């Protein structure tokens, strides 16, 4: 759920770089890093992403997908460029100044509004209307593509969070997966023994560490961007109580999602809140581990956090038709059915055959009730999420009461949202 910069900051920076782009274009000095349509019928489509290089599992799976497209489309070459996530938005913005945006940019779903506002990506509304498959997508996934009533992207894949639990530990203790957050606290406490914790999650500094608290606030019926609420107080107080009681390690404040997975895989945590990313990883790395997955507990809501990417077309491309063909091919249900298990992700649309895997079925069910930021909160999501994690850090670290930590975070969130144009 990482993102960099807010909408106002992006808009200001891009306004400057687009002015520079105009000057460069007038001088004919811009480099062309985009694709091309050759006169001999050969077409090259440039595509930028942050999934990883081809020697990494995510990067290899994505490259395999692109290779399949090339095999089925003679004369088309896709030039993929991997850019690390932390550099991705900045690189797109700088490239806009040089007029050398890629034909396709695979962006974080929460970047869509900012990139559309900055003029980096194209309005796809007319193409989508003709395509006619928008109703196949889960509502929350599709909403991330919308900017002021227009469509600026097509959801690529999705991810959702659920509860992983150790079946052997549960059987030994005679407990069932929790269905409410009161049950979660009771079960986590019962399964903790001083050397083992009941529940693990990522609470690391930054936006990644906000996911668990966002999920808990949603379960209480609250709004993650409205921390001065009884629901947020209930959520944060429960987490701080669980940490104080030893049901959750205070190590969560330094754990990323990979660390939480390792705690669970090593038997140092009986449960973890994590995404579908780790389904295949656990099966491959820990074949003897007895584990399963359950839906998130619910009090008022059972919403999960949506993690997703959108496929977009660069604003300056001359290969829009070719780019659109690649994007829509990637979204064919039969293509996704083969690609998603290799990528450890979920479909953003509900007409993809996920097979008979009961674990992926739980994540798919959880995804149907997913939350994602909208409007100003989406535009400033990185800042908002960082301040939410800050409240967890302040309260669980012992420096502030939950009420004071939430009030301080709310003031910072209000300031961030006020800066959104």
mmCIF file of C-alpha atoms in Angstrom:
data_model
loop_
_atom_site.group_PDB
_atom_site.id
_atom_site.type_symbol
_atom_site.label_atom_id
_atom_site.label_comp_id
_atom_site.label_asym_id
_atom_site.label_seq_id
_atom_site.Cartn_x
_atom_site.Cartn_y
_atom_site.Cartn_z
ATOM 1 C CA UNK A 1 0.000 0.000 0.000
ATOM 2 C CA UNK A 2 3.001 2.250 -0.447
ATOM 3 C CA UNK A 3 2.704 5.478 -2.300
ATOM 4 C CA UNK A 4 4.789 8.579 -2.560
ATOM 5 C CA UNK A 5 3.772 12.188 -2.425
ATOM 6 C CA UNK A 6 0.373 13.828 -2.267
ATOM 7 C CA UNK A 7 -1.859 15.112 -5.023
ATOM 8 C CA UNK A 8 -0.918 18.743 -4.442
ATOM 9 C CA UNK A 9 2.779 18.000 -4.447
ATOM 10 C CA UNK A 10 2.494 15.881 -7.601
ATOM 11 C CA UNK A 11 0.371 18.469 -9.340
ATOM 12 C CA UNK A 12 2.819 21.237 -8.536
ATOM 13 C CA UNK A 13 5.811 19.215 -9.650
ATOM 14 C CA UNK A 14 4.156 18.033 -12.832
ATOM 15 C CA UNK A 15 3.008 21.520 -13.742
ATOM 16 C CA UNK A 16 6.641 22.499 -13.725
ATOM 17 C CA UNK A 17 7.885 19.512 -15.671
ATOM 18 C CA UNK A 18 5.164 19.800 -18.298
ATOM 19 C CA UNK A 19 6.165 23.395 -18.936
ATOM 20 C CA UNK A 20 9.700 22.128 -19.391
ATOM 21 C CA UNK A 21 8.401 19.445 -21.726
ATOM 22 C CA UNK A 22 6.840 22.065 -23.964
ATOM 23 C CA UNK A 23 10.149 23.882 -24.244
ATOM 24 C CA UNK A 24 12.027 20.683 -24.974
ATOM 25 C CA UNK A 25 9.519 19.629 -27.597
ATOM 26 C CA UNK A 26 9.810 22.994 -29.301
ATOM 27 C CA UNK A 27 13.577 22.540 -29.427
ATOM 28 C CA UNK A 28 13.200 18.975 -30.663
ATOM 29 C CA UNK A 29 15.431 17.738 -27.863
ATOM 30 C CA UNK A 30 13.194 15.203 -26.143
ATOM 31 C CA UNK A 31 14.318 11.575 -26.193
ATOM 32 C CA UNK A 32 11.752 9.078 -27.376
ATOM 33 C CA UNK A 33 11.542 6.224 -24.896
ATOM 34 C CA UNK A 34 8.039 5.198 -26.011
ATOM 35 C CA UNK A 35 7.009 2.486 -28.440
ATOM 36 C CA UNK A 36 6.722 2.810 -32.191
ATOM 37 C CA UNK A 37 4.669 1.649 -35.128
ATOM 38 C CA UNK A 38 7.040 0.858 -37.975
ATOM 39 C CA UNK A 39 6.129 1.145 -41.629
ATOM 40 C CA UNK A 40 6.926 -2.545 -42.193
ATOM 41 C CA UNK A 41 4.113 -3.588 -39.877
ATOM 42 C CA UNK A 42 6.294 -4.230 -36.838
ATOM 43 C CA UNK A 43 5.047 -2.560 -33.645
ATOM 44 C CA UNK A 44 6.923 -1.963 -30.421
ATOM 45 C CA UNK A 45 4.952 -1.191 -27.272
ATOM 46 C CA UNK A 46 6.790 0.208 -24.268
ATOM 47 C CA UNK A 47 5.538 -0.793 -20.807
ATOM 48 C CA UNK A 48 6.790 0.408 -17.415
ATOM 49 C CA UNK A 49 6.099 -1.413 -14.165
ATOM 50 C CA UNK A 50 7.483 -1.927 -10.653
ATOM 51 C CA UNK A 51 6.843 -5.664 -10.223
ATOM 52 C CA UNK A 52 10.500 -6.645 -10.282
ATOM 53 C CA UNK A 53 13.184 -7.760 -12.697
ATOM 54 C CA UNK A 54 12.671 -11.020 -14.630
ATOM 55 C CA UNK A 55 14.936 -12.882 -12.194
ATOM 56 C CA UNK A 56 12.460 -12.302 -9.339
ATOM 57 C CA UNK A 57 9.243 -14.339 -8.922
ATOM 58 C CA UNK A 58 6.862 -11.380 -9.513
ATOM 59 C CA UNK A 59 8.954 -10.057 -12.386
ATOM 60 C CA UNK A 60 9.286 -13.486 -13.989
ATOM 61 C CA UNK A 61 5.543 -14.092 -13.846
ATOM 62 C CA UNK A 62 4.848 -10.735 -15.451
ATOM 63 C CA UNK A 63 7.473 -11.247 -18.166
ATOM 64 C CA UNK A 64 5.954 -14.653 -18.934
ATOM 65 C CA UNK A 65 2.622 -12.904 -19.454
ATOM 66 C CA UNK A 66 4.175 -10.414 -21.876
ATOM 67 C CA UNK A 67 5.961 -13.240 -23.714
ATOM 68 C CA UNK A 68 2.629 -14.982 -24.200
ATOM 69 C CA UNK A 69 1.185 -11.859 -25.796
ATOM 70 C CA UNK A 70 4.102 -11.622 -28.212
ATOM 71 C CA UNK A 71 3.751 -15.296 -29.150
ATOM 72 C CA UNK A 72 0.082 -14.766 -29.980
ATOM 73 C CA UNK A 73 0.602 -11.449 -31.807
ATOM 74 C CA UNK A 74 3.156 -11.680 -34.585
ATOM 75 C CA UNK A 75 4.920 -8.434 -35.311
ATOM 76 C CA UNK A 76 4.392 -6.946 -31.859
ATOM 77 C CA UNK A 77 7.242 -6.513 -29.381
ATOM 78 C CA UNK A 78 6.701 -5.345 -25.817
ATOM 79 C CA UNK A 79 9.675 -3.524 -24.328
ATOM 80 C CA UNK A 80 9.186 -3.849 -20.576
ATOM 81 C CA UNK A 81 11.100 -1.617 -18.184
ATOM 82 C CA UNK A 82 11.230 -2.324 -14.472
ATOM 83 C CA UNK A 83 11.482 0.736 -12.217
ATOM 84 C CA UNK A 84 11.638 0.247 -8.432
ATOM 85 C CA UNK A 85 8.442 1.315 -6.673
ATOM 86 C CA UNK A 86 10.145 4.142 -4.785
ATOM 87 C CA UNK A 87 11.304 5.724 -8.053
ATOM 88 C CA UNK A 88 8.272 4.935 -10.179
ATOM 89 C CA UNK A 89 6.105 8.058 -9.742
ATOM 90 C CA UNK A 90 9.103 10.397 -9.950
ATOM 91 C CA UNK A 91 10.316 8.731 -13.141
ATOM 92 C CA UNK A 92 6.906 9.066 -14.764
ATOM 93 C CA UNK A 93 6.741 12.739 -13.835
ATOM 94 C CA UNK A 94 10.222 13.465 -15.140
ATOM 95 C CA UNK A 95 9.498 11.564 -18.341
ATOM 96 C CA UNK A 96 6.364 13.650 -18.864
ATOM 97 C CA UNK A 97 8.656 16.670 -19.025
ATOM 98 C CA UNK A 98 10.704 15.024 -21.776
ATOM 99 C CA UNK A 99 7.654 13.869 -23.695
ATOM 100 C CA UNK A 100 8.855 10.281 -23.528
ATOM 101 C CA UNK A 101 6.196 8.594 -21.472
ATOM 102 C CA UNK A 102 5.693 4.865 -22.024
ATOM 103 C CA UNK A 103 2.802 3.528 -24.062
ATOM 104 C CA UNK A 104 1.585 1.607 -20.994
ATOM 105 C CA UNK A 105 2.239 2.406 -17.329
ATOM 106 C CA UNK A 106 1.250 -0.160 -14.711
ATOM 107 C CA UNK A 107 0.663 2.104 -11.709
ATOM 108 C CA UNK A 108 -0.458 1.759 -8.124
ATOM 109 C CA UNK A 109 -4.254 2.075 -8.185
ATOM 110 C CA UNK A 110 -4.140 4.966 -5.724
ATOM 111 C CA UNK A 111 -1.902 6.949 -8.095
ATOM 112 C CA UNK A 112 -4.558 7.031 -10.785
ATOM 113 C CA UNK A 113 -6.228 10.262 -9.768
ATOM 114 C CA UNK A 114 -2.974 12.142 -9.267
ATOM 115 C CA UNK A 115 -1.536 10.955 -12.575
ATOM 116 C CA UNK A 116 -4.747 11.875 -14.378
ATOM 117 C CA UNK A 117 -4.801 15.318 -12.767
ATOM 118 C CA UNK A 118 -1.178 15.808 -13.795
ATOM 119 C CA UNK A 119 -1.889 14.896 -17.424
ATOM 120 C CA UNK A 120 0.434 11.870 -17.366
ATOM 121 C CA UNK A 121 -2.179 9.303 -18.443
ATOM 122 C CA UNK A 122 -5.027 9.268 -20.972
ATOM 123 C CA UNK A 123 -8.786 9.319 -20.524
ATOM 124 C CA UNK A 124 -9.922 5.853 -21.628
ATOM 125 C CA UNK A 125 -13.667 6.451 -21.297
ATOM 126 C CA UNK A 126 -14.529 6.100 -24.988
ATOM 127 C CA UNK A 127 -12.475 2.918 -25.352
ATOM 128 C CA UNK A 128 -14.047 1.437 -22.212
ATOM 129 C CA UNK A 129 -17.548 2.281 -23.406
ATOM 130 C CA UNK A 130 -16.920 0.413 -26.655
ATOM 131 C CA UNK A 131 -15.201 -2.464 -24.821
ATOM 132 C CA UNK A 132 -18.205 -2.921 -22.547
ATOM 133 C CA UNK A 133 -16.608 -5.096 -19.842
ATOM 134 C CA UNK A 134 -16.527 -2.606 -16.968
ATOM 135 C CA UNK A 135 -19.431 -4.301 -15.174
ATOM 136 C CA UNK A 136 -17.344 -7.471 -14.777
ATOM 137 C CA UNK A 137 -15.094 -5.772 -12.210
ATOM 138 C CA UNK A 138 -15.521 -5.635 -8.465
ATOM 139 C CA UNK A 139 -16.947 -2.242 -7.581
ATOM 140 C CA UNK A 140 -14.087 -1.106 -5.355
ATOM 141 C CA UNK A 141 -11.471 -2.088 -7.953
ATOM 142 C CA UNK A 142 -13.273 -0.231 -10.722
ATOM 143 C CA UNK A 143 -13.754 2.889 -8.595
ATOM 144 C CA UNK A 144 -9.971 3.285 -8.398
ATOM 145 C CA UNK A 145 -9.952 3.937 -12.168
ATOM 146 C CA UNK A 146 -12.455 6.792 -11.994
ATOM 147 C CA UNK A 147 -11.489 10.462 -11.976
ATOM 148 C CA UNK A 148 -14.271 13.039 -12.135
ATOM 149 C CA UNK A 149 -16.553 10.595 -13.919
ATOM 150 C CA UNK A 150 -13.979 9.507 -16.504
ATOM 151 C CA UNK A 151 -12.044 6.227 -16.723
ATOM 152 C CA UNK A 152 -8.256 6.517 -16.657
ATOM 153 C CA UNK A 153 -7.205 2.905 -16.128
ATOM 154 C CA UNK A 154 -8.182 -0.753 -16.202
ATOM 155 C CA UNK A 155 -7.652 -2.792 -13.012
ATOM 156 C CA UNK A 156 -4.863 -5.319 -13.575
ATOM 157 C CA UNK A 157 -4.863 -7.517 -10.483
ATOM 158 C CA UNK A 158 -6.005 -7.188 -6.888
ATOM 159 C CA UNK A 159 -4.926 -8.347 -3.477
ATOM 160 C CA UNK A 160 -6.765 -8.578 -0.189
ATOM 161 C CA UNK A 161 -6.001 -9.301 3.473
ATOM 162 C CA UNK A 162 -7.388 -12.128 5.574
ATOM 163 C CA UNK A 163 -6.388 -14.114 8.678
ATOM 164 C CA UNK A 164 -3.844 -16.917 8.326
ATOM 165 C CA UNK A 165 -3.953 -19.356 11.236
ATOM 166 C CA UNK A 166 -1.871 -22.321 12.392
ATOM 167 C CA UNK A 167 -4.198 -25.324 12.328
ATOM 168 C CA UNK A 168 -2.054 -27.443 14.669
ATOM 169 C CA UNK A 169 -1.950 -24.734 17.346
ATOM 170 C CA UNK A 170 -5.683 -24.159 17.042
ATOM 171 C CA UNK A 171 -6.425 -27.878 17.331
ATOM 172 C CA UNK A 172 -4.194 -28.250 20.381
ATOM 173 C CA UNK A 173 -5.896 -25.310 22.098
ATOM 174 C CA UNK A 174 -9.374 -26.389 20.987
ATOM 175 C CA UNK A 175 -10.243 -23.000 19.483
ATOM 176 C CA UNK A 176 -11.799 -21.877 16.219
ATOM 177 C CA UNK A 177 -10.828 -18.958 13.948
ATOM 178 C CA UNK A 178 -12.246 -15.743 15.451
ATOM 179 C CA UNK A 179 -15.328 -14.221 13.863
ATOM 180 C CA UNK A 180 -15.456 -11.039 15.973
ATOM 181 C CA UNK A 181 -12.692 -8.821 17.274
ATOM 182 C CA UNK A 182 -13.574 -9.764 20.842
ATOM 183 C CA UNK A 183 -12.974 -13.371 19.783
ATOM 184 C CA UNK A 184 -9.716 -12.312 18.113
ATOM 185 C CA UNK A 185 -8.426 -10.822 21.350
ATOM 186 C CA UNK A 186 -9.496 -13.864 23.383
ATOM 187 C CA UNK A 187 -7.994 -16.398 20.949
ATOM 188 C CA UNK A 188 -4.764 -14.424 20.498
ATOM 189 C CA UNK A 189 -4.371 -14.197 24.265
ATOM 190 C CA UNK A 190 -5.071 -17.903 24.754
ATOM 191 C CA UNK A 191 -2.523 -18.899 22.103
ATOM 192 C CA UNK A 192 0.231 -16.706 23.524
ATOM 193 C CA UNK A 193 2.644 -18.427 25.880
ATOM 194 C CA UNK A 194 5.465 -15.971 26.483
ATOM 195 C CA UNK A 195 7.606 -17.200 23.622
ATOM 196 C CA UNK A 196 4.844 -17.287 21.052
ATOM 197 C CA UNK A 197 2.402 -14.520 20.173
ATOM 198 C CA UNK A 198 -1.210 -14.949 19.196
ATOM 199 C CA UNK A 199 -1.286 -12.508 16.289
ATOM 200 C CA UNK A 200 1.266 -10.922 13.960
ATOM 201 C CA UNK A 201 0.874 -8.098 11.467
ATOM 202 C CA UNK A 202 2.897 -5.303 9.952
ATOM 203 C CA UNK A 203 2.891 -2.034 11.915
ATOM 204 C CA UNK A 204 6.155 -0.703 10.505
ATOM 205 C CA UNK A 205 6.706 3.041 10.142
ATOM 206 C CA UNK A 206 5.184 4.409 6.955
ATOM 207 C CA UNK A 207 2.057 3.651 4.989
ATOM 208 C CA UNK A 208 2.614 -0.136 4.858
ATOM 209 C CA UNK A 209 2.258 -0.297 8.641
ATOM 210 C CA UNK A 210 -1.226 1.241 8.636
ATOM 211 C CA UNK A 211 -3.070 -1.712 7.073
ATOM 212 C CA UNK A 212 -3.918 -3.623 10.263
ATOM 213 C CA UNK A 213 -5.270 -0.535 12.026
ATOM 214 C CA UNK A 214 -7.272 0.465 8.943
ATOM 215 C CA UNK A 215 -8.818 -3.021 8.831
ATOM 216 C CA UNK A 216 -9.674 -2.843 12.551
ATOM 217 C CA UNK A 217 -11.253 0.624 12.178
ATOM 218 C CA UNK A 218 -13.336 -0.621 9.241
ATOM 219 C CA UNK A 219 -14.484 -3.606 11.297
ATOM 220 C CA UNK A 220 -15.741 -1.225 13.971
ATOM 221 C CA UNK A 221 -17.740 0.674 11.350
ATOM 222 C CA UNK A 222 -15.364 3.657 11.260
ATOM 223 C CA UNK A 223 -13.756 5.770 8.561
ATOM 224 C CA UNK A 224 -9.953 5.341 8.417
ATOM 225 C CA UNK A 225 -9.543 9.031 7.608
ATOM 226 C CA UNK A 226 -11.687 10.092 10.609
ATOM 227 C CA UNK A 227 -9.545 9.109 13.577
ATOM 228 C CA UNK A 228 -11.362 11.393 16.016
ATOM 229 C CA UNK A 229 -14.154 8.846 16.294
ATOM 230 C CA UNK A 230 -15.289 6.254 18.843
ATOM 231 C CA UNK A 231 -14.666 3.534 16.253
ATOM 232 C CA UNK A 232 -11.030 4.493 15.791
ATOM 233 C CA UNK A 233 -10.587 4.728 19.579
ATOM 234 C CA UNK A 234 -12.017 1.235 19.978
ATOM 235 C CA UNK A 235 -9.677 -0.124 17.294
ATOM 236 C CA UNK A 236 -6.478 1.459 18.592
ATOM 237 C CA UNK A 237 -7.268 0.729 22.240
ATOM 238 C CA UNK A 238 -7.756 -2.953 21.468
ATOM 239 C CA UNK A 239 -4.434 -3.241 19.654
ATOM 240 C CA UNK A 240 -2.572 -1.453 22.463
ATOM 241 C CA UNK A 241 -4.280 -3.714 25.022
ATOM 242 C CA UNK A 242 -3.265 -6.822 23.054
ATOM 243 C CA UNK A 243 0.334 -5.632 22.858
ATOM 244 C CA UNK A 244 0.409 -4.802 26.572
ATOM 245 C CA UNK A 245 -0.961 -8.263 27.385
ATOM 246 C CA UNK A 246 1.564 -10.059 25.167
ATOM 247 C CA UNK A 247 -1.013 -11.349 22.708
ATOM 248 C CA UNK A 248 0.731 -9.249 20.047
ATOM 249 C CA UNK A 249 4.446 -8.498 20.043
ATOM 250 C CA UNK A 250 5.485 -4.847 20.163
ATOM 251 C CA UNK A 251 7.846 -5.989 17.400
ATOM 252 C CA UNK A 252 4.977 -5.367 14.973
ATOM 253 C CA UNK A 253 6.027 -1.715 15.021
ATOM 254 C CA UNK A 254 9.182 -2.705 13.112
ATOM 255 C CA UNK A 255 7.791 -5.576 11.051
ATOM 256 C CA UNK A 256 6.920 -5.314 7.385
ATOM 257 C CA UNK A 257 4.571 -7.866 5.850
ATOM 258 C CA UNK A 258 7.447 -10.220 5.010
ATOM 259 C CA UNK A 259 8.531 -10.129 8.685
ATOM 260 C CA UNK A 260 5.006 -10.947 9.811
ATOM 261 C CA UNK A 261 4.981 -13.882 7.400
ATOM 262 C CA UNK A 262 8.282 -15.120 8.827
ATOM 263 C CA UNK A 263 6.948 -14.939 12.395
ATOM 264 C CA UNK A 264 3.960 -17.032 11.354
ATOM 265 C CA UNK A 265 5.995 -19.468 9.257
ATOM 266 C CA UNK A 266 8.480 -20.042 12.116
ATOM 267 C CA UNK A 267 5.712 -20.813 14.615
ATOM 268 C CA UNK A 268 6.322 -17.654 16.618
ATOM 269 C CA UNK A 269 2.827 -16.396 15.882
ATOM 270 C CA UNK A 270 -0.386 -18.435 15.796
ATOM 271 C CA UNK A 271 -2.156 -16.035 13.423
ATOM 272 C CA UNK A 272 -1.238 -13.249 11.058
ATOM 273 C CA UNK A 273 -3.123 -10.629 9.092
ATOM 274 C CA UNK A 274 -1.589 -10.637 5.631
ATOM 275 C CA UNK A 275 -2.358 -10.629 1.935
ATOM 276 C CA UNK A 276 -2.827 -13.410 -0.608
ATOM 277 C CA UNK A 277 0.728 -12.740 -1.744
ATOM 278 C CA UNK A 278 1.984 -15.280 0.787
ATOM 279 C CA UNK A 279 -0.266 -18.223 -0.105
ATOM 280 C CA UNK A 280 2.160 -19.812 -2.559
ATOM 281 C CA UNK A 281 5.201 -18.593 -0.618
ATOM 282 C CA UNK A 282 4.137 -20.440 2.543
ATOM 283 C CA UNK A 283 3.286 -23.575 0.582
ATOM 284 C CA UNK A 284 6.669 -23.607 -1.138
ATOM 285 C CA UNK A 285 8.915 -22.502 1.734
ATOM 286 C CA UNK A 286 7.141 -24.304 4.594
ATOM 287 C CA UNK A 287 5.568 -27.454 3.167
ATOM 288 C CA UNK A 288 5.176 -29.050 6.613
ATOM 289 C CA UNK A 289 3.395 -26.081 8.173
ATOM 290 C CA UNK A 290 -0.278 -26.802 8.872
ATOM 291 C CA UNK A 291 -2.143 -23.599 8.140
ATOM 292 C CA UNK A 292 -5.348 -22.251 6.716
ATOM 293 C CA UNK A 293 -7.052 -18.938 6.047
ATOM 294 C CA UNK A 294 -10.213 -17.376 7.484
ATOM 295 C CA UNK A 295 -12.184 -14.247 6.753
ATOM 296 C CA UNK A 296 -11.316 -11.197 8.809
ATOM 297 C CA UNK A 297 -13.293 -10.824 12.066
ATOM 298 C CA UNK A 298 -16.213 -8.429 11.954
ATOM 299 C CA UNK A 299 -18.053 -6.253 14.426
ATOM 300 C CA UNK A 300 -19.992 -3.904 12.127
ATOM 301 C CA UNK A 301 -18.141 -4.455 8.842
ATOM 302 C CA UNK A 302 -15.864 -7.194 7.493
ATOM 303 C CA UNK A 303 -14.036 -5.038 4.971
ATOM 304 C CA UNK A 304 -10.528 -5.780 3.877
ATOM 305 C CA UNK A 305 -7.945 -3.402 2.442
ATOM 306 C CA UNK A 306 -7.640 -3.392 -1.341
ATOM 307 C CA UNK A 307 -4.141 -3.528 -2.779
ATOM 308 C CA UNK A 308 -4.171 -3.117 -6.539
ATOM 309 C CA UNK A 309 -2.588 -1.821 -9.717
ATOM 310 C CA UNK A 310 -4.157 -0.225 -12.764
ATOM 311 C CA UNK A 311 -3.080 -0.448 -16.411
ATOM 312 C CA UNK A 312 -2.942 3.013 -17.979
ATOM 313 C CA UNK A 313 -1.941 4.537 -21.321
ATOM 314 C CA UNK A 314 0.606 7.337 -21.443
ATOM 315 C CA UNK A 315 -0.705 10.758 -22.410
ATOM 316 C CA UNK A 316 1.847 11.318 -25.181
ATOM 317 C CA UNK A 317 1.865 7.902 -26.840
ATOM 318 C CA UNK A 318 1.276 7.489 -30.562
ATOM 319 C CA UNK A 319 0.629 3.784 -29.964
ATOM 320 C CA UNK A 320 -2.626 4.059 -28.030
ATOM 321 C CA UNK A 321 -4.435 1.443 -30.145
ATOM 322 C CA UNK A 322 -1.625 -1.089 -29.720
ATOM 323 C CA UNK A 323 -1.411 -0.335 -25.986
ATOM 324 C CA UNK A 324 -5.153 -0.809 -25.591
ATOM 325 C CA UNK A 325 -4.942 -4.185 -27.331
ATOM 326 C CA UNK A 326 -2.245 -5.353 -24.907
ATOM 327 C CA UNK A 327 -4.243 -4.147 -21.903
ATOM 328 C CA UNK A 328 -7.511 -5.783 -22.927
ATOM 329 C CA UNK A 329 -5.727 -9.037 -23.835
ATOM 330 C CA UNK A 330 -4.211 -9.127 -20.335
ATOM 331 C CA UNK A 331 -7.713 -8.819 -18.887
ATOM 332 C CA UNK A 332 -9.237 -11.760 -20.724
ATOM 333 C CA UNK A 333 -10.557 -14.160 -18.045
ATOM 334 C CA UNK A 334 -8.725 -17.160 -19.504
ATOM 335 C CA UNK A 335 -5.445 -15.226 -19.577
ATOM 336 C CA UNK A 336 -5.908 -14.116 -15.967
ATOM 337 C CA UNK A 337 -6.813 -17.655 -14.857
ATOM 338 C CA UNK A 338 -3.378 -18.839 -15.982
ATOM 339 C CA UNK A 339 -1.438 -15.770 -14.823
ATOM 340 C CA UNK A 340 -2.856 -15.060 -11.360
ATOM 341 C CA UNK A 341 -1.726 -18.218 -9.512
ATOM 342 C CA UNK A 342 1.816 -17.670 -10.781
ATOM 343 C CA UNK A 343 1.648 -14.023 -9.691
ATOM 344 C CA UNK A 344 0.063 -14.798 -6.280
ATOM 345 C CA UNK A 345 -2.682 -12.278 -6.873
ATOM 346 C CA UNK A 346 -6.459 -12.188 -7.183
ATOM 347 C CA UNK A 347 -8.647 -11.197 -10.098
ATOM 348 C CA UNK A 348 -10.072 -7.683 -10.024
ATOM 349 C CA UNK A 349 -13.079 -8.983 -11.967
ATOM 350 C CA UNK A 350 -15.572 -11.630 -10.876
ATOM 351 C CA UNK A 351 -15.731 -13.767 -14.036
ATOM 352 C CA UNK A 352 -12.309 -15.415 -13.719
ATOM 353 C CA UNK A 353 -12.174 -19.115 -12.893
ATOM 354 C CA UNK A 354 -10.121 -19.416 -9.685
ATOM 355 C CA UNK A 355 -10.278 -23.212 -9.700
ATOM 356 C CA UNK A 356 -11.204 -25.205 -6.627
ATOM 357 C CA UNK A 357 -8.504 -23.881 -4.288
ATOM 358 C CA UNK A 358 -10.366 -23.275 -0.981
ATOM 359 C CA UNK A 359 -7.730 -20.842 0.296
ATOM 360 C CA UNK A 360 -7.942 -18.603 -2.750
ATOM 361 C CA UNK A 361 -11.726 -18.864 -2.503
ATOM 362 C CA UNK A 362 -11.549 -17.271 0.966
ATOM 363 C CA UNK A 363 -9.474 -14.375 -0.376
ATOM 364 C CA UNK A 364 -11.846 -13.977 -3.313
ATOM 365 C CA UNK A 365 -14.789 -13.825 -0.902
ATOM 366 C CA UNK A 366 -12.920 -11.295 1.229
ATOM 367 C CA UNK A 367 -12.107 -9.202 -1.854
ATOM 368 C CA UNK A 368 -15.797 -8.765 -2.601
ATOM 369 C CA UNK A 369 -15.932 -6.526 0.485
ATOM 370 C CA UNK A 370 -12.799 -4.456 0.004
ATOM 371 C CA UNK A 371 -12.135 -0.836 0.938
ATOM 372 C CA UNK A 372 -9.956 1.620 -0.959
ATOM 373 C CA UNK A 373 -9.503 5.359 -0.433
ATOM 374 C CA UNK A 374 -11.426 7.711 -2.679
ATOM 375 C CA UNK A 375 -11.274 11.376 -3.631
ATOM 376 C CA UNK A 376 -8.987 13.535 -1.519
ATOM 377 C CA UNK A 377 -8.033 10.598 0.714
ATOM 378 C CA UNK A 378 -6.835 8.667 -2.360
ATOM 379 C CA UNK A 379 -4.897 11.673 -3.604
ATOM 380 C CA UNK A 380 -3.133 12.035 -0.249
ATOM 381 C CA UNK A 381 -3.231 8.350 0.703
ATOM 382 C CA UNK A 382 0.466 7.962 1.431
ATOM 383 C CA UNK A 383 0.390 10.823 3.922
ATOM 384 C CA UNK A 384 -2.928 9.752 5.433
ATOM 385 C CA UNK A 385 -1.784 6.163 5.906
ATOM 386 C CA UNK A 386 1.534 7.256 7.359
ATOM 387 C CA UNK A 387 -0.279 9.331 10.008
ATOM 388 C CA UNK A 388 -2.581 6.384 10.803
ATOM 389 C CA UNK A 389 0.504 4.258 11.432
ATOM 390 C CA UNK A 390 1.865 7.127 13.489
ATOM 391 C CA UNK A 391 -1.095 6.823 15.854
ATOM 392 C CA UNK A 392 -0.363 3.107 16.295
ATOM 393 C CA UNK A 393 3.302 3.864 16.853
ATOM 394 C CA UNK A 394 2.582 6.562 19.450
ATOM 395 C CA UNK A 395 0.012 4.554 21.417
ATOM 396 C CA UNK A 396 1.535 1.082 21.216
ATOM 397 C CA UNK A 397 4.994 2.466 21.858
ATOM 398 C CA UNK A 398 3.776 3.856 25.168
ATOM 399 C CA UNK A 399 4.346 7.509 24.412
ATOM 400 C CA UNK A 400 0.701 8.595 24.161
ATOM 401 C CA UNK A 401 -2.737 7.476 25.156
ATOM 402 C CA UNK A 402 -4.827 6.135 22.249
ATOM 403 C CA UNK A 403 -7.002 9.258 22.418
ATOM 404 C CA UNK A 404 -4.054 11.660 22.261
ATOM 405 C CA UNK A 405 -2.353 9.642 19.518
ATOM 406 C CA UNK A 406 -5.515 9.688 17.401
ATOM 407 C CA UNK A 407 -6.097 13.417 17.963
ATOM 408 C CA UNK A 408 -2.531 14.206 16.893
ATOM 409 C CA UNK A 409 -2.824 12.006 13.809
ATOM 410 C CA UNK A 410 -6.176 13.536 12.893
ATOM 411 C CA UNK A 411 -4.702 17.036 12.921
ATOM 412 C CA UNK A 412 -1.964 15.901 10.527
ATOM 413 C CA UNK A 413 -4.472 14.130 8.261
ATOM 414 C CA UNK A 414 -6.657 17.251 8.140
ATOM 415 C CA UNK A 415 -3.620 19.293 7.091
ATOM 416 C CA UNK A 416 -2.709 16.774 4.376
ATOM 417 C CA UNK A 417 -6.262 16.752 3.009
ATOM 418 C CA UNK A 418 -6.425 20.556 3.065
ATOM 419 C CA UNK A 419 -3.454 20.635 0.701
ATOM 420 C CA UNK A 420 -5.264 18.527 -1.883
ATOM 421 C CA UNK A 421 -6.468 20.758 -4.675
#
